[in-house]
Amino acid sequence: MAPSVRDLVDKYRLGFVDDPLPGHEQYQGMLAIPYLRWAPRIGWSVATMRFRCLLANCDHGGHRGGKYASMPEHPPRIYNTLALLDDTDDIGVTEGEFDAITASVSGIPTIGIPGADAWRKHFREPLLGYRHVYVFTDGDRAGNAFGELLIKELPNALIVPMPTGEDVSSLVLKHGKHALLERTRT
Ligand SMILES: [Zn+2]
């Protein structure tokens, strides 16, 4: 059975910024996406947060000009590192947090990179031990560039392109998770 939205909110601890603390007004009305970490003895912690605007017809001018906002001074980090703790031969990589959630829920543990230009050299290391790293690229120019970059970085990368104009979430929403899983079996 597919997990409910409630289950996903619980698992990934997604939140909504209703009443921001002083100094965080720019995140008002945005979805809050915590970068959860788990470690023995320490337990759960949050490495950083990203925020996504939920307003329809928003020009995003009121919150630093983007649909997504990061914490000031925070470098890009890997989203959903819990996928790295699963004992699997293969792993997925997406651009963006939601596509990582969608692919993980569809059955392929998947980490997210916060944007096609957010790749960092040290993200390579934890991916080298896998048989395949499925790189789910958006069906646009930035997606193609992201795929080309990861092919150079990772000897075990397999590009899994989404159809033109689609990303993992829109594909699964329209055609179901099997549409995504089939693309990894070529
Ligand atoms: Zn906005």
mmCIF file with all atom_site columns, C-alpha atoms and ligand atoms in Angstrom:
data_model
loop_
_atom_site.group_PDB
_atom_site.id
_atom_site.type_symbol
_atom_site.label_atom_id
_atom_site.label_alt_id
_atom_site.label_comp_id
_atom_site.label_asym_id
_atom_site.label_entity_id
_atom_site.label_seq_id
_atom_site.pdbx_PDB_ins_code
_atom_site.Cartn_x
_atom_site.Cartn_y
_atom_site.Cartn_z
_atom_site.occupancy
_atom_site.B_iso_or_equiv
_atom_site.pdbx_formal_charge
_atom_site.auth_seq_id
_atom_site.auth_comp_id
_atom_site.auth_asym_id
_atom_site.auth_atom_id
_atom_site.pdbx_PDB_model_num
ATOM   1   C  CA . MET A 1 1   ? 0.000  0.000  0.000   1.00 0.00 ? 1   MET A CA 1
ATOM   2   C  CA . ALA A 1 2   ? 1.253  3.480  -0.787  1.00 0.00 ? 2   ALA A CA 1
ATOM   3   C  CA . PRO A 1 3   ? 2.160  5.522  2.276   1.00 0.00 ? 3   PRO A CA 1
ATOM   4   C  CA . SER A 1 4   ? -0.192 8.350  3.149   1.00 0.00 ? 4   SER A CA 1
ATOM   5   C  CA . VAL A 1 5   ? 0.864  11.979 3.116   1.00 0.00 ? 5   VAL A CA 1
ATOM   6   C  CA . ARG A 1 6   ? 0.662  11.841 6.915   1.00 0.00 ? 6   ARG A CA 1
ATOM   7   C  CA . ASP A 1 7   ? 3.174  8.945  7.009   1.00 0.00 ? 7   ASP A CA 1
ATOM   8   C  CA . LEU A 1 8   ? 5.556  10.855 4.758   1.00 0.00 ? 8   LEU A CA 1
ATOM   9   C  CA . VAL A 1 9   ? 5.291  14.010 6.833   1.00 0.00 ? 9   VAL A CA 1
ATOM   10  C  CA . ASP A 1 10  ? 6.102  11.932 9.920   1.00 0.00 ? 10  ASP A CA 1
ATOM   11  C  CA . LYS A 1 11  ? 8.997  10.038 8.370   1.00 0.00 ? 11  LYS A CA 1
ATOM   12  C  CA . TYR A 1 12  ? 10.673 13.018 6.745   1.00 0.00 ? 12  TYR A CA 1
ATOM   13  C  CA . ARG A 1 13  ? 9.497  15.466 9.454   1.00 0.00 ? 13  ARG A CA 1
ATOM   14  C  CA . LEU A 1 14  ? 8.239  17.955 6.917   1.00 0.00 ? 14  LEU A CA 1
ATOM   15  C  CA . GLY A 1 15  ? 6.826  21.090 8.495   1.00 0.00 ? 15  GLY A CA 1
ATOM   16  C  CA . PHE A 1 16  ? 5.131  24.362 7.727   1.00 0.00 ? 16  PHE A CA 1
ATOM   17  C  CA . VAL A 1 17  ? 6.424  27.764 8.865   1.00 0.00 ? 17  VAL A CA 1
ATOM   18  C  CA . ASP A 1 18  ? 3.315  29.347 10.328  1.00 0.00 ? 18  ASP A CA 1
ATOM   19  C  CA . ASP A 1 19  ? 4.693  31.610 13.055  1.00 0.00 ? 19  ASP A CA 1
ATOM   20  C  CA . PRO A 1 20  ? 8.404  32.178 12.408  1.00 0.00 ? 20  PRO A CA 1
ATOM   21  C  CA . LEU A 1 21  ? 10.899 33.183 15.096  1.00 0.00 ? 21  LEU A CA 1
ATOM   22  C  CA . PRO A 1 22  ? 12.228 36.744 14.889  1.00 0.00 ? 22  PRO A CA 1
ATOM   23  C  CA . GLY A 1 23  ? 14.777 36.958 12.085  1.00 0.00 ? 23  GLY A CA 1
ATOM   24  C  CA . HIS A 1 24  ? 13.151 34.112 10.143  1.00 0.00 ? 24  HIS A CA 1
ATOM   25  C  CA . GLU A 1 25  ? 10.208 36.027 8.705   1.00 0.00 ? 25  GLU A CA 1
ATOM   26  C  CA . GLN A 1 26  ? 11.395 35.313 5.168   1.00 0.00 ? 26  GLN A CA 1
ATOM   27  C  CA . TYR A 1 27  ? 10.371 31.671 5.646   1.00 0.00 ? 27  TYR A CA 1
ATOM   28  C  CA . GLN A 1 28  ? 6.783  32.488 6.614   1.00 0.00 ? 28  GLN A CA 1
ATOM   29  C  CA . GLY A 1 29  ? 4.316  30.357 4.700   1.00 0.00 ? 29  GLY A CA 1
ATOM   30  C  CA . MET A 1 30  ? 6.977  27.999 3.364   1.00 0.00 ? 30  MET A CA 1
ATOM   31  C  CA . LEU A 1 31  ? 7.289  24.255 3.687   1.00 0.00 ? 31  LEU A CA 1
ATOM   32  C  CA . ALA A 1 32  ? 10.223 23.353 5.945   1.00 0.00 ? 32  ALA A CA 1
ATOM   33  C  CA . ILE A 1 33  ? 12.407 20.434 4.850   1.00 0.00 ? 33  ILE A CA 1
ATOM   34  C  CA . PRO A 1 34  ? 14.815 19.240 7.550   1.00 0.00 ? 34  PRO A CA 1
ATOM   35  C  CA . TYR A 1 35  ? 18.023 17.465 6.600   1.00 0.00 ? 35  TYR A CA 1
ATOM   36  C  CA . LEU A 1 36  ? 17.768 14.695 9.180   1.00 0.00 ? 36  LEU A CA 1
ATOM   37  C  CA . ARG A 1 37  ? 20.790 12.826 10.424  1.00 0.00 ? 37  ARG A CA 1
ATOM   38  C  CA . TRP A 1 38  ? 20.964 9.809  12.647  1.00 0.00 ? 38  TRP A CA 1
ATOM   39  C  CA . ALA A 1 39  ? 23.987 8.616  14.583  1.00 0.00 ? 39  ALA A CA 1
ATOM   40  C  CA . PRO A 1 40  ? 24.521 6.072  17.369  1.00 0.00 ? 40  PRO A CA 1
ATOM   41  C  CA . ARG A 1 41  ? 24.386 7.654  20.843  1.00 0.00 ? 41  ARG A CA 1
ATOM   42  C  CA . ILE A 1 42  ? 23.574 11.104 19.405  1.00 0.00 ? 42  ILE A CA 1
ATOM   43  C  CA . GLY A 1 43  ? 20.303 9.965  17.838  1.00 0.00 ? 43  GLY A CA 1
ATOM   44  C  CA . TRP A 1 44  ? 18.444 12.345 15.533  1.00 0.00 ? 44  TRP A CA 1
ATOM   45  C  CA . SER A 1 45  ? 19.736 15.748 14.558  1.00 0.00 ? 45  SER A CA 1
ATOM   46  C  CA . VAL A 1 46  ? 19.073 18.296 11.842  1.00 0.00 ? 46  VAL A CA 1
ATOM   47  C  CA . ALA A 1 47  ? 22.090 19.267 9.720   1.00 0.00 ? 47  ALA A CA 1
ATOM   48  C  CA . THR A 1 48  ? 20.317 22.105 7.932   1.00 0.00 ? 48  THR A CA 1
ATOM   49  C  CA . MET A 1 49  ? 16.893 23.124 6.676   1.00 0.00 ? 49  MET A CA 1
ATOM   50  C  CA . ARG A 1 50  ? 15.603 24.114 3.285   1.00 0.00 ? 50  ARG A CA 1
ATOM   51  C  CA . PHE A 1 51  ? 12.332 25.863 2.583   1.00 0.00 ? 51  PHE A CA 1
ATOM   52  C  CA . ARG A 1 52  ? 9.979  25.655 -0.343  1.00 0.00 ? 52  ARG A CA 1
ATOM   53  C  CA . CYS A 1 53  ? 7.360  28.230 -1.252  1.00 0.00 ? 53  CYS A CA 1
ATOM   54  C  CA . LEU A 1 54  ? 3.850  26.777 -1.350  1.00 0.00 ? 54  LEU A CA 1
ATOM   55  C  CA . LEU A 1 55  ? 2.004  29.834 -2.604  1.00 0.00 ? 55  LEU A CA 1
ATOM   56  C  CA . ALA A 1 56  ? 0.354  29.635 -6.003  1.00 0.00 ? 56  ALA A CA 1
ATOM   57  C  CA . ASN A 1 57  ? 1.149  32.577 -8.287  1.00 0.00 ? 57  ASN A CA 1
ATOM   58  C  CA . CYS A 1 58  ? 3.955  33.793 -6.028  1.00 0.00 ? 58  CYS A CA 1
ATOM   59  C  CA . ASP A 1 59  ? 6.712  35.863 -7.645  1.00 0.00 ? 59  ASP A CA 1
ATOM   60  C  CA . HIS A 1 60  ? 8.972  34.787 -4.724  1.00 0.00 ? 60  HIS A CA 1
ATOM   61  C  CA . GLY A 1 61  ? 10.128 38.389 -4.302  1.00 0.00 ? 61  GLY A CA 1
ATOM   62  C  CA . GLY A 1 62  ? 9.237  38.437 -0.610  1.00 0.00 ? 62  GLY A CA 1
ATOM   63  C  CA . HIS A 1 63  ? 11.608 35.629 0.306   1.00 0.00 ? 63  HIS A CA 1
ATOM   64  C  CA . ARG A 1 64  ? 14.880 36.255 -1.476  1.00 0.00 ? 64  ARG A CA 1
ATOM   65  C  CA . GLY A 1 65  ? 13.692 35.621 -4.958  1.00 0.00 ? 65  GLY A CA 1
ATOM   66  C  CA . GLY A 1 66  ? 13.438 31.863 -5.180  1.00 0.00 ? 66  GLY A CA 1
ATOM   67  C  CA . LYS A 1 67  ? 10.971 29.035 -4.874  1.00 0.00 ? 67  LYS A CA 1
ATOM   68  C  CA . TYR A 1 68  ? 13.535 27.379 -2.607  1.00 0.00 ? 68  TYR A CA 1
ATOM   69  C  CA . ALA A 1 69  ? 15.443 29.012 0.223   1.00 0.00 ? 69  ALA A CA 1
ATOM   70  C  CA . SER A 1 70  ? 18.446 27.695 2.134   1.00 0.00 ? 70  SER A CA 1
ATOM   71  C  CA . MET A 1 71  ? 19.783 28.776 5.520   1.00 0.00 ? 71  MET A CA 1
ATOM   72  C  CA . PRO A 1 72  ? 22.230 31.685 5.123   1.00 0.00 ? 72  PRO A CA 1
ATOM   73  C  CA . GLU A 1 73  ? 25.871 30.530 5.029   1.00 0.00 ? 73  GLU A CA 1
ATOM   74  C  CA . HIS A 1 74  ? 24.920 26.850 4.913   1.00 0.00 ? 74  HIS A CA 1
ATOM   75  C  CA . PRO A 1 75  ? 26.729 24.943 2.156   1.00 0.00 ? 75  PRO A CA 1
ATOM   76  C  CA . PRO A 1 76  ? 24.849 22.370 0.056   1.00 0.00 ? 76  PRO A CA 1
ATOM   77  C  CA . ARG A 1 77  ? 24.437 19.056 1.858   1.00 0.00 ? 77  ARG A CA 1
ATOM   78  C  CA . ILE A 1 78  ? 23.077 15.641 0.924   1.00 0.00 ? 78  ILE A CA 1
ATOM   79  C  CA . TYR A 1 79  ? 19.371 15.224 1.576   1.00 0.00 ? 79  TYR A CA 1
ATOM   80  C  CA . ASN A 1 80  ? 18.007 11.923 2.941   1.00 0.00 ? 80  ASN A CA 1
ATOM   81  C  CA . THR A 1 81  ? 21.305 10.393 4.041   1.00 0.00 ? 81  THR A CA 1
ATOM   82  C  CA . LEU A 1 82  ? 19.140 7.708  5.685   1.00 0.00 ? 82  LEU A CA 1
ATOM   83  C  CA . ALA A 1 83  ? 19.077 6.094  2.232   1.00 0.00 ? 83  ALA A CA 1
ATOM   84  C  CA . LEU A 1 84  ? 22.809 5.466  2.678   1.00 0.00 ? 84  LEU A CA 1
ATOM   85  C  CA . LEU A 1 85  ? 22.100 3.367  5.774   1.00 0.00 ? 85  LEU A CA 1
ATOM   86  C  CA . ASP A 1 86  ? 19.887 0.920  3.861   1.00 0.00 ? 86  ASP A CA 1
ATOM   87  C  CA . ASP A 1 87  ? 21.655 -2.290 2.933   1.00 0.00 ? 87  ASP A CA 1
ATOM   88  C  CA . THR A 1 88  ? 21.129 -2.145 -0.833  1.00 0.00 ? 88  THR A CA 1
ATOM   89  C  CA . ASP A 1 89  ? 23.229 -2.760 -3.948  1.00 0.00 ? 89  ASP A CA 1
ATOM   90  C  CA . ASP A 1 90  ? 21.842 0.264  -5.746  1.00 0.00 ? 90  ASP A CA 1
ATOM   91  C  CA . ILE A 1 91  ? 20.984 3.811  -4.779  1.00 0.00 ? 91  ILE A CA 1
ATOM   92  C  CA . GLY A 1 92  ? 19.332 6.755  -6.501  1.00 0.00 ? 92  GLY A CA 1
ATOM   93  C  CA . VAL A 1 93  ? 20.309 10.411 -6.767  1.00 0.00 ? 93  VAL A CA 1
ATOM   94  C  CA . THR A 1 94  ? 17.899 13.192 -7.650  1.00 0.00 ? 94  THR A CA 1
ATOM   95  C  CA . GLU A 1 95  ? 18.006 16.928 -7.976  1.00 0.00 ? 95  GLU A CA 1
ATOM   96  C  CA . GLY A 1 96  ? 15.906 18.168 -5.106  1.00 0.00 ? 96  GLY A CA 1
ATOM   97  C  CA . GLU A 1 97  ? 14.414 16.852 -1.915  1.00 0.00 ? 97  GLU A CA 1
ATOM   98  C  CA . PHE A 1 98  ? 10.934 15.916 -3.113  1.00 0.00 ? 98  PHE A CA 1
ATOM   99  C  CA . ASP A 1 99  ? 12.149 13.765 -5.942  1.00 0.00 ? 99  ASP A CA 1
ATOM   100 C  CA . ALA A 1 100 ? 14.380 11.934 -3.445  1.00 0.00 ? 100 ALA A CA 1
ATOM   101 C  CA . ILE A 1 101 ? 11.349 11.257 -1.250  1.00 0.00 ? 101 ILE A CA 1
ATOM   102 C  CA . THR A 1 102 ? 9.285  10.142 -4.259  1.00 0.00 ? 102 THR A CA 1
ATOM   103 C  CA . ALA A 1 103 ? 11.954 7.767  -5.560  1.00 0.00 ? 103 ALA A CA 1
ATOM   104 C  CA . SER A 1 104 ? 12.586 6.346  -2.071  1.00 0.00 ? 104 SER A CA 1
ATOM   105 C  CA . VAL A 1 105 ? 8.895  5.737  -1.518  1.00 0.00 ? 105 VAL A CA 1
ATOM   106 C  CA . SER A 1 106 ? 8.739  4.114  -4.970  1.00 0.00 ? 106 SER A CA 1
ATOM   107 C  CA . GLY A 1 107 ? 11.260 1.522  -3.786  1.00 0.00 ? 107 GLY A CA 1
ATOM   108 C  CA . ILE A 1 108 ? 14.729 2.875  -4.620  1.00 0.00 ? 108 ILE A CA 1
ATOM   109 C  CA . PRO A 1 109 ? 16.526 4.420  -1.629  1.00 0.00 ? 109 PRO A CA 1
ATOM   110 C  CA . THR A 1 110 ? 17.508 7.817  -2.993  1.00 0.00 ? 110 THR A CA 1
ATOM   111 C  CA . ILE A 1 111 ? 19.469 10.819 -1.836  1.00 0.00 ? 111 ILE A CA 1
ATOM   112 C  CA . GLY A 1 112 ? 18.782 14.370 -3.024  1.00 0.00 ? 112 GLY A CA 1
ATOM   113 C  CA . ILE A 1 113 ? 21.175 17.092 -4.123  1.00 0.00 ? 113 ILE A CA 1
ATOM   114 C  CA . PRO A 1 114 ? 19.672 20.552 -3.552  1.00 0.00 ? 114 PRO A CA 1
ATOM   115 C  CA . GLY A 1 115 ? 19.835 21.693 -7.168  1.00 0.00 ? 115 GLY A CA 1
ATOM   116 C  CA . ALA A 1 116 ? 21.788 20.732 -10.269 1.00 0.00 ? 116 ALA A CA 1
ATOM   117 C  CA . ASP A 1 117 ? 24.580 23.184 -9.423  1.00 0.00 ? 117 ASP A CA 1
ATOM   118 C  CA . ALA A 1 118 ? 24.899 22.092 -5.771  1.00 0.00 ? 118 ALA A CA 1
ATOM   119 C  CA . TRP A 1 119 ? 27.076 19.015 -6.361  1.00 0.00 ? 119 TRP A CA 1
ATOM   120 C  CA . ARG A 1 120 ? 30.237 18.966 -4.251  1.00 0.00 ? 120 ARG A CA 1
ATOM   121 C  CA . LYS A 1 121 ? 33.282 16.718 -4.630  1.00 0.00 ? 121 LYS A CA 1
ATOM   122 C  CA . HIS A 1 122 ? 32.848 15.128 -1.201  1.00 0.00 ? 122 HIS A CA 1
ATOM   123 C  CA . PHE A 1 123 ? 29.379 13.831 -2.127  1.00 0.00 ? 123 PHE A CA 1
ATOM   124 C  CA . ARG A 1 124 ? 31.165 11.283 -4.300  1.00 0.00 ? 124 ARG A CA 1
ATOM   125 C  CA . GLU A 1 125 ? 32.695 9.165  -1.552  1.00 0.00 ? 125 GLU A CA 1
ATOM   126 C  CA . PRO A 1 126 ? 29.574 7.577  -0.017  1.00 0.00 ? 126 PRO A CA 1
ATOM   127 C  CA . LEU A 1 127 ? 28.315 6.578  -3.499  1.00 0.00 ? 127 LEU A CA 1
ATOM   128 C  CA . LEU A 1 128 ? 31.360 4.705  -4.756  1.00 0.00 ? 128 LEU A CA 1
ATOM   129 C  CA . GLY A 1 129 ? 30.568 1.354  -3.096  1.00 0.00 ? 129 GLY A CA 1
ATOM   130 C  CA . TYR A 1 130 ? 27.270 0.798  -4.901  1.00 0.00 ? 130 TYR A CA 1
ATOM   131 C  CA . ARG A 1 131 ? 26.737 -1.441 -7.911  1.00 0.00 ? 131 ARG A CA 1
ATOM   132 C  CA . HIS A 1 132 ? 24.633 1.218  -9.640  1.00 0.00 ? 132 HIS A CA 1
ATOM   133 C  CA . VAL A 1 133 ? 23.950 4.817  -8.807  1.00 0.00 ? 133 VAL A CA 1
ATOM   134 C  CA . TYR A 1 134 ? 20.763 5.727  -10.642 1.00 0.00 ? 134 TYR A CA 1
ATOM   135 C  CA . VAL A 1 135 ? 20.939 9.405  -11.488 1.00 0.00 ? 135 VAL A CA 1
ATOM   136 C  CA . PHE A 1 136 ? 17.350 10.485 -12.062 1.00 0.00 ? 136 PHE A CA 1
ATOM   137 C  CA . THR A 1 137 ? 17.738 13.567 -14.219 1.00 0.00 ? 137 THR A CA 1
ATOM   138 C  CA . ASP A 1 138 ? 14.995 16.104 -14.844 1.00 0.00 ? 138 ASP A CA 1
ATOM   139 C  CA . GLY A 1 139 ? 13.815 16.316 -18.433 1.00 0.00 ? 139 GLY A CA 1
ATOM   140 C  CA . ASP A 1 140 ? 15.394 19.695 -19.084 1.00 0.00 ? 140 ASP A CA 1
ATOM   141 C  CA . ARG A 1 141 ? 18.761 21.296 -19.830 1.00 0.00 ? 141 ARG A CA 1
ATOM   142 C  CA . ALA A 1 142 ? 19.825 21.573 -16.184 1.00 0.00 ? 142 ALA A CA 1
ATOM   143 C  CA . GLY A 1 143 ? 18.941 17.912 -15.754 1.00 0.00 ? 143 GLY A CA 1
ATOM   144 C  CA . ASN A 1 144 ? 21.123 16.892 -18.708 1.00 0.00 ? 144 ASN A CA 1
ATOM   145 C  CA . ALA A 1 145 ? 24.015 18.920 -17.317 1.00 0.00 ? 145 ALA A CA 1
ATOM   146 C  CA . PHE A 1 146 ? 23.574 17.288 -13.914 1.00 0.00 ? 146 PHE A CA 1
ATOM   147 C  CA . GLY A 1 147 ? 23.700 13.843 -15.534 1.00 0.00 ? 147 GLY A CA 1
ATOM   148 C  CA . GLU A 1 148 ? 26.830 14.685 -17.513 1.00 0.00 ? 148 GLU A CA 1
ATOM   149 C  CA . LEU A 1 149 ? 28.541 15.914 -14.365 1.00 0.00 ? 149 LEU A CA 1
ATOM   150 C  CA . LEU A 1 150 ? 27.716 12.801 -12.339 1.00 0.00 ? 150 LEU A CA 1
ATOM   151 C  CA . ILE A 1 151 ? 28.818 10.458 -15.129 1.00 0.00 ? 151 ILE A CA 1
ATOM   152 C  CA . LYS A 1 152 ? 32.234 12.112 -14.851 1.00 0.00 ? 152 LYS A CA 1
ATOM   153 C  CA . GLU A 1 153 ? 32.268 11.935 -11.062 1.00 0.00 ? 153 GLU A CA 1
ATOM   154 C  CA . LEU A 1 154 ? 30.997 8.390  -10.517 1.00 0.00 ? 154 LEU A CA 1
ATOM   155 C  CA . PRO A 1 155 ? 32.201 5.295  -12.415 1.00 0.00 ? 155 PRO A CA 1
ATOM   156 C  CA . ASN A 1 156 ? 29.040 3.438  -11.323 1.00 0.00 ? 156 ASN A CA 1
ATOM   157 C  CA . ALA A 1 157 ? 26.536 6.127  -12.390 1.00 0.00 ? 157 ALA A CA 1
ATOM   158 C  CA . LEU A 1 158 ? 23.679 5.167  -14.690 1.00 0.00 ? 158 LEU A CA 1
ATOM   159 C  CA . ILE A 1 159 ? 21.685 8.067  -16.063 1.00 0.00 ? 159 ILE A CA 1
ATOM   160 C  CA . VAL A 1 160 ? 17.936 7.516  -15.844 1.00 0.00 ? 160 VAL A CA 1
ATOM   161 C  CA . PRO A 1 161 ? 16.458 10.468 -17.748 1.00 0.00 ? 161 PRO A CA 1
ATOM   162 C  CA . MET A 1 162 ? 12.916 11.646 -17.142 1.00 0.00 ? 162 MET A CA 1
ATOM   163 C  CA . PRO A 1 163 ? 10.777 12.517 -20.167 1.00 0.00 ? 163 PRO A CA 1
ATOM   164 C  CA . THR A 1 164 ? 11.028 16.096 -21.448 1.00 0.00 ? 164 THR A CA 1
ATOM   165 C  CA . GLY A 1 165 ? 9.442  18.496 -18.997 1.00 0.00 ? 165 GLY A CA 1
ATOM   166 C  CA . GLU A 1 166 ? 9.069  15.883 -16.251 1.00 0.00 ? 166 GLU A CA 1
ATOM   167 C  CA . ASP A 1 167 ? 10.849 15.109 -13.019 1.00 0.00 ? 167 ASP A CA 1
ATOM   168 C  CA . VAL A 1 168 ? 10.602 12.051 -10.759 1.00 0.00 ? 168 VAL A CA 1
ATOM   169 C  CA . SER A 1 169 ? 7.651  13.436 -8.820  1.00 0.00 ? 169 SER A CA 1
ATOM   170 C  CA . SER A 1 170 ? 5.603  14.456 -11.841 1.00 0.00 ? 170 SER A CA 1
ATOM   171 C  CA . LEU A 1 171 ? 6.317  11.116 -13.569 1.00 0.00 ? 171 LEU A CA 1
ATOM   172 C  CA . VAL A 1 172 ? 5.216  9.058  -10.561 1.00 0.00 ? 172 VAL A CA 1
ATOM   173 C  CA . LEU A 1 173 ? 2.215  11.297 -10.002 1.00 0.00 ? 173 LEU A CA 1
ATOM   174 C  CA . LYS A 1 174 ? 1.041  10.812 -13.589 1.00 0.00 ? 174 LYS A CA 1
ATOM   175 C  CA . HIS A 1 175 ? 2.034  7.218  -14.289 1.00 0.00 ? 175 HIS A CA 1
ATOM   176 C  CA . GLY A 1 176 ? 2.711  5.533  -10.935 1.00 0.00 ? 176 GLY A CA 1
ATOM   177 C  CA . LYS A 1 177 ? 5.874  4.177  -9.380  1.00 0.00 ? 177 LYS A CA 1
ATOM   178 C  CA . HIS A 1 178 ? 6.269  1.381  -11.938 1.00 0.00 ? 178 HIS A CA 1
ATOM   179 C  CA . ALA A 1 179 ? 6.907  4.010  -14.603 1.00 0.00 ? 179 ALA A CA 1
ATOM   180 C  CA . LEU A 1 180 ? 9.942  5.018  -12.561 1.00 0.00 ? 180 LEU A CA 1
ATOM   181 C  CA . LEU A 1 181 ? 11.094 1.488  -11.677 1.00 0.00 ? 181 LEU A CA 1
ATOM   182 C  CA . GLU A 1 182 ? 10.845 0.345  -15.300 1.00 0.00 ? 182 GLU A CA 1
ATOM   183 C  CA . ARG A 1 183 ? 13.250 3.088  -16.313 1.00 0.00 ? 183 ARG A CA 1
ATOM   184 C  CA . THR A 1 184 ? 15.958 1.604  -14.097 1.00 0.00 ? 184 THR A CA 1
ATOM   185 C  CA . ARG A 1 185 ? 15.676 -1.784 -15.850 1.00 0.00 ? 185 ARG A CA 1
ATOM   186 C  CA . THR A 1 186 ? 17.287 -1.226 -19.196 1.00 0.00 ? 186 THR A CA 1
HETATM 187 ZN ZN . ZN  B 2 .   ? 7.052  32.336 -3.205  1.00 0.00 ? 1   ZN  B ZN 1
#
